[in-house]
Amino acid sequence: MSCFYKKTTVQKASIIIFFSFIFLNNGYSQDFKLAGIHYVNYPKSKIKDVSRSQETLFQEFGAFVNFPKKLKNDKTTLINSFGYGFVEATMYNFTQPQTNEYEIKLQEFYYKLMLLHKWNEKWSLLVNLKPTLASDFKRKLSLDDFVFQGAVIATRKINDKFKIGAGVASSIRWGSPRVIPVVNLHYNNNRHNVNAILPINFKYTYSLFPDEKLKLGVKYARNGAGFNISDDNLPDVDKINYSRANIGVLTNYHLTKILRLEAYGGISTGRIYDVVDFNKNVYKFGSQAAPFFNIGIVLVSPKRK
């Protein structure tokens, strides 16, 4: 009997995923990601303008899943997303002289609600809300552990190849929450593809092989985060924020029709760190540019035919 229930559950899950793929083909580009995991490594980087040989090293892990739902009006889609991030920051020669290495482990949990509305054949609207808990979770949660991000972007279709839009975003990618204007760009012509939300990110890819199984390109992404901490070894520190700009080459390879391997590596520059004490005093320092690499695997909607 238990085998029957397990088989039925698997069949129901397969049907749900199948119809999700059909829906995604009707409503989105083939690049929509249903779920994924990734790992990022930032090797040792020397801190600038310090007397001691202080260095930092970051390792990051992330996972997410998206649940799309099309509303009855056939023009509006809701996407509920859940994600998790883990950051391990290793600091060298930061604390006592006899302590060469010191690790801080940080985590974030987020829920993201995206609303996509198509007004007509030319105009569409994106609303993105992303409340996040970001902390070392060593003490009880408080409002200081909460970060809110979001965006509102209107986009106009110029022709079958080009779309452009504009809006406003609240982002922590510069190390602290700030509101910025953004420009949305989409260009798709034969094997050339451009996707960008400036000044946050820009990606260009070129597809290879008849089935476009492999894509090569370049990518720029502004990356940053802020965490509330309660570390006894850093008793005066209340928050740690960081920001950087990653520039490099990327490779996307379809292992199957719905499973894609993604690799991205290059130089991480503009690395800024803010240490905030309990009196809200901010101490800024930076580290030298250094290489990085990012590898992940994602579940995507199948390619349109």
mmCIF file with all atom_site columns, N, CA and C in Angstrom, residues 75 117-126 153-166 184 186:
data_model
loop_
_atom_site.group_PDB
_atom_site.id
_atom_site.type_symbol
_atom_site.label_atom_id
_atom_site.label_alt_id
_atom_site.label_comp_id
_atom_site.label_asym_id
_atom_site.label_entity_id
_atom_site.label_seq_id
_atom_site.pdbx_PDB_ins_code
_atom_site.Cartn_x
_atom_site.Cartn_y
_atom_site.Cartn_z
_atom_site.occupancy
_atom_site.B_iso_or_equiv
_atom_site.pdbx_formal_charge
_atom_site.auth_seq_id
_atom_site.auth_comp_id
_atom_site.auth_asym_id
_atom_site.auth_atom_id
_atom_site.pdbx_PDB_model_num
ATOM 1  N N  . LYS A 1 75  ? -3.419 37.746 -17.637 1.00 0.00 ? 75  LYS A N  1
ATOM 2  C CA . LYS A 1 75  ? -2.412 38.775 -17.902 1.00 0.00 ? 75  LYS A CA 1
ATOM 3  C C  . LYS A 1 75  ? -1.444 38.956 -16.737 1.00 0.00 ? 75  LYS A C  1
ATOM 4  N N  . HIS A 1 117 ? 2.744  41.704 -14.752 1.00 0.00 ? 117 HIS A N  1
ATOM 5  C CA . HIS A 1 117 ? 1.465  42.051 -15.367 1.00 0.00 ? 117 HIS A CA 1
ATOM 6  C C  . HIS A 1 117 ? 1.699  42.592 -16.779 1.00 0.00 ? 117 HIS A C  1
ATOM 7  N N  . LYS A 1 118 ? 0.961  42.034 -17.718 1.00 0.00 ? 118 LYS A N  1
ATOM 8  C CA . LYS A 1 118 ? 1.057  42.470 -19.114 1.00 0.00 ? 118 LYS A CA 1
ATOM 9  C C  . LYS A 1 118 ? -0.145 43.351 -19.436 1.00 0.00 ? 118 LYS A C  1
ATOM 10 N N  . TRP A 1 119 ? 0.120  44.648 -19.580 1.00 0.00 ? 119 TRP A N  1
ATOM 11 C CA . TRP A 1 119 ? -0.969 45.579 -19.881 1.00 0.00 ? 119 TRP A CA 1
ATOM 12 C C  . TRP A 1 119 ? -1.514 45.358 -21.284 1.00 0.00 ? 119 TRP A C  1
ATOM 13 N N  . ASN A 1 120 ? -0.606 45.288 -22.244 1.00 0.00 ? 120 ASN A N  1
ATOM 14 C CA . ASN A 1 120 ? -0.980 45.078 -23.644 1.00 0.00 ? 120 ASN A CA 1
ATOM 15 C C  . ASN A 1 120 ? 0.210  44.471 -24.371 1.00 0.00 ? 120 ASN A C  1
ATOM 16 N N  . GLU A 1 121 ? 0.199  44.482 -25.677 1.00 0.00 ? 121 GLU A N  1
ATOM 17 C CA . GLU A 1 121 ? 1.284  43.871 -26.452 1.00 0.00 ? 121 GLU A CA 1
ATOM 18 C C  . GLU A 1 121 ? 2.600  44.621 -26.321 1.00 0.00 ? 121 GLU A C  1
ATOM 19 N N  . LYS A 1 122 ? 2.540  45.877 -25.864 1.00 0.00 ? 122 LYS A N  1
ATOM 20 C CA . LYS A 1 122 ? 3.753  46.695 -25.778 1.00 0.00 ? 122 LYS A CA 1
ATOM 21 C C  . LYS A 1 122 ? 4.291  46.835 -24.355 1.00 0.00 ? 122 LYS A C  1
ATOM 22 N N  . TRP A 1 123 ? 3.397  46.967 -23.369 1.00 0.00 ? 123 TRP A N  1
ATOM 23 C CA . TRP A 1 123 ? 3.806  47.344 -22.027 1.00 0.00 ? 123 TRP A CA 1
ATOM 24 C C  . TRP A 1 123 ? 3.586  46.220 -21.013 1.00 0.00 ? 123 TRP A C  1
ATOM 25 N N  . SER A 1 124 ? 4.549  46.094 -20.068 1.00 0.00 ? 124 SER A N  1
ATOM 26 C CA . SER A 1 124 ? 4.418  45.141 -18.969 1.00 0.00 ? 124 SER A CA 1
ATOM 27 C C  . SER A 1 124 ? 5.002  45.753 -17.697 1.00 0.00 ? 124 SER A C  1
ATOM 28 N N  . LEU A 1 125 ? 4.596  45.222 -16.554 1.00 0.00 ? 125 LEU A N  1
ATOM 29 C CA . LEU A 1 125 ? 5.031  45.748 -15.262 1.00 0.00 ? 125 LEU A CA 1
ATOM 30 C C  . LEU A 1 125 ? 5.543  44.614 -14.395 1.00 0.00 ? 125 LEU A C  1
ATOM 31 N N  . LEU A 1 126 ? 6.672  44.859 -13.718 1.00 0.00 ? 126 LEU A N  1
ATOM 32 C CA . LEU A 1 126 ? 7.228  43.916 -12.755 1.00 0.00 ? 126 LEU A CA 1
ATOM 33 C C  . LEU A 1 126 ? 7.273  44.575 -11.382 1.00 0.00 ? 126 LEU A C  1
ATOM 34 N N  . ILE A 1 153 ? 9.394  47.963 -11.968 1.00 0.00 ? 153 ILE A N  1
ATOM 35 C CA . ILE A 1 153 ? 9.967  48.253 -13.285 1.00 0.00 ? 153 ILE A CA 1
ATOM 36 C C  . ILE A 1 153 ? 8.889  48.121 -14.355 1.00 0.00 ? 153 ILE A C  1
ATOM 37 N N  . ALA A 1 154 ? 8.752  49.134 -15.182 1.00 0.00 ? 154 ALA A N  1
ATOM 38 C CA . ALA A 1 154 ? 7.861  49.097 -16.354 1.00 0.00 ? 154 ALA A CA 1
ATOM 39 C C  . ALA A 1 154 ? 8.719  48.903 -17.597 1.00 0.00 ? 154 ALA A C  1
ATOM 40 N N  . THR A 1 155 ? 8.291  48.001 -18.487 1.00 0.00 ? 155 THR A N  1
ATOM 41 C CA . THR A 1 155 ? 9.074  47.662 -19.674 1.00 0.00 ? 155 THR A CA 1
ATOM 42 C C  . THR A 1 155 ? 8.223  47.781 -20.933 1.00 0.00 ? 155 THR A C  1
ATOM 43 N N  . ARG A 1 156 ? 8.831  48.336 -21.987 1.00 0.00 ? 156 ARG A N  1
ATOM 44 C CA . ARG A 1 156 ? 8.138  48.472 -23.279 1.00 0.00 ? 156 ARG A CA 1
ATOM 45 C C  . ARG A 1 156 ? 8.821  47.622 -24.337 1.00 0.00 ? 156 ARG A C  1
ATOM 46 N N  . LYS A 1 157 ? 8.021  46.902 -25.087 1.00 0.00 ? 157 LYS A N  1
ATOM 47 C CA . LYS A 1 157 ? 8.522  46.097 -26.194 1.00 0.00 ? 157 LYS A CA 1
ATOM 48 C C  . LYS A 1 157 ? 8.652  46.980 -27.429 1.00 0.00 ? 157 LYS A C  1
ATOM 49 N N  . ILE A 1 158 ? 9.892  47.153 -27.903 1.00 0.00 ? 158 ILE A N  1
ATOM 50 C CA . ILE A 1 158 ? 10.136 47.970 -29.089 1.00 0.00 ? 158 ILE A CA 1
ATOM 51 C C  . ILE A 1 158 ? 9.867  47.172 -30.353 1.00 0.00 ? 158 ILE A C  1
ATOM 52 N N  . ASN A 1 159 ? 10.390 45.951 -30.377 1.00 0.00 ? 159 ASN A N  1
ATOM 53 C CA . ASN A 1 159 ? 10.132 45.015 -31.481 1.00 0.00 ? 159 ASN A CA 1
ATOM 54 C C  . ASN A 1 159 ? 10.367 43.605 -30.955 1.00 0.00 ? 159 ASN A C  1
ATOM 55 N N  . ASP A 1 160 ? 10.370 42.620 -31.851 1.00 0.00 ? 160 ASP A N  1
ATOM 56 C CA . ASP A 1 160 ? 10.523 41.233 -31.424 1.00 0.00 ? 160 ASP A CA 1
ATOM 57 C C  . ASP A 1 160 ? 11.900 40.942 -30.842 1.00 0.00 ? 160 ASP A C  1
ATOM 58 N N  . LYS A 1 161 ? 12.860 41.831 -31.064 1.00 0.00 ? 161 LYS A N  1
ATOM 59 C CA . LYS A 1 161 ? 14.227 41.598 -30.602 1.00 0.00 ? 161 LYS A CA 1
ATOM 60 C C  . LYS A 1 161 ? 14.603 42.416 -29.376 1.00 0.00 ? 161 LYS A C  1
ATOM 61 N N  . PHE A 1 162 ? 13.946 43.541 -29.161 1.00 0.00 ? 162 PHE A N  1
ATOM 62 C CA . PHE A 1 162 ? 14.439 44.492 -28.170 1.00 0.00 ? 162 PHE A CA 1
ATOM 63 C C  . PHE A 1 162 ? 13.329 44.984 -27.245 1.00 0.00 ? 162 PHE A C  1
ATOM 64 N N  . LYS A 1 163 ? 13.622 44.996 -25.922 1.00 0.00 ? 163 LYS A N  1
ATOM 65 C CA . LYS A 1 163 ? 12.737 45.557 -24.907 1.00 0.00 ? 163 LYS A CA 1
ATOM 66 C C  . LYS A 1 163 ? 13.560 46.474 -24.007 1.00 0.00 ? 163 LYS A C  1
ATOM 67 N N  . ILE A 1 164 ? 12.945 47.560 -23.561 1.00 0.00 ? 164 ILE A N  1
ATOM 68 C CA . ILE A 1 164 ? 13.618 48.487 -22.666 1.00 0.00 ? 164 ILE A CA 1
ATOM 69 C C  . ILE A 1 164 ? 12.633 48.980 -21.619 1.00 0.00 ? 164 ILE A C  1
ATOM 70 N N  . GLY A 1 165 ? 13.131 49.182 -20.407 1.00 0.00 ? 165 GLY A N  1
ATOM 71 C CA . GLY A 1 165 ? 12.256 49.629 -19.339 1.00 0.00 ? 165 GLY A CA 1
ATOM 72 C C  . GLY A 1 165 ? 13.017 50.441 -18.308 1.00 0.00 ? 165 GLY A C  1
ATOM 73 N N  . ALA A 1 166 ? 12.302 50.951 -17.332 1.00 0.00 ? 166 ALA A N  1
ATOM 74 C CA . ALA A 1 166 ? 12.904 51.747 -16.275 1.00 0.00 ? 166 ALA A CA 1
ATOM 75 C C  . ALA A 1 166 ? 12.070 51.613 -15.015 1.00 0.00 ? 166 ALA A C  1
ATOM 76 N N  . ASN A 1 184 ? 16.090 48.639 -17.463 1.00 0.00 ? 184 ASN A N  1
ATOM 77 C CA . ASN A 1 184 ? 15.926 47.235 -17.820 1.00 0.00 ? 184 ASN A CA 1
ATOM 78 C C  . ASN A 1 184 ? 16.114 47.065 -19.328 1.00 0.00 ? 184 ASN A C  1
ATOM 79 N N  . HIS A 1 186 ? 16.569 44.141 -22.604 1.00 0.00 ? 186 HIS A N  1
ATOM 80 C CA . HIS A 1 186 ? 16.528 42.772 -23.126 1.00 0.00 ? 186 HIS A CA 1
ATOM 81 C C  . HIS A 1 186 ? 16.707 42.831 -24.645 1.00 0.00 ? 186 HIS A C  1
#
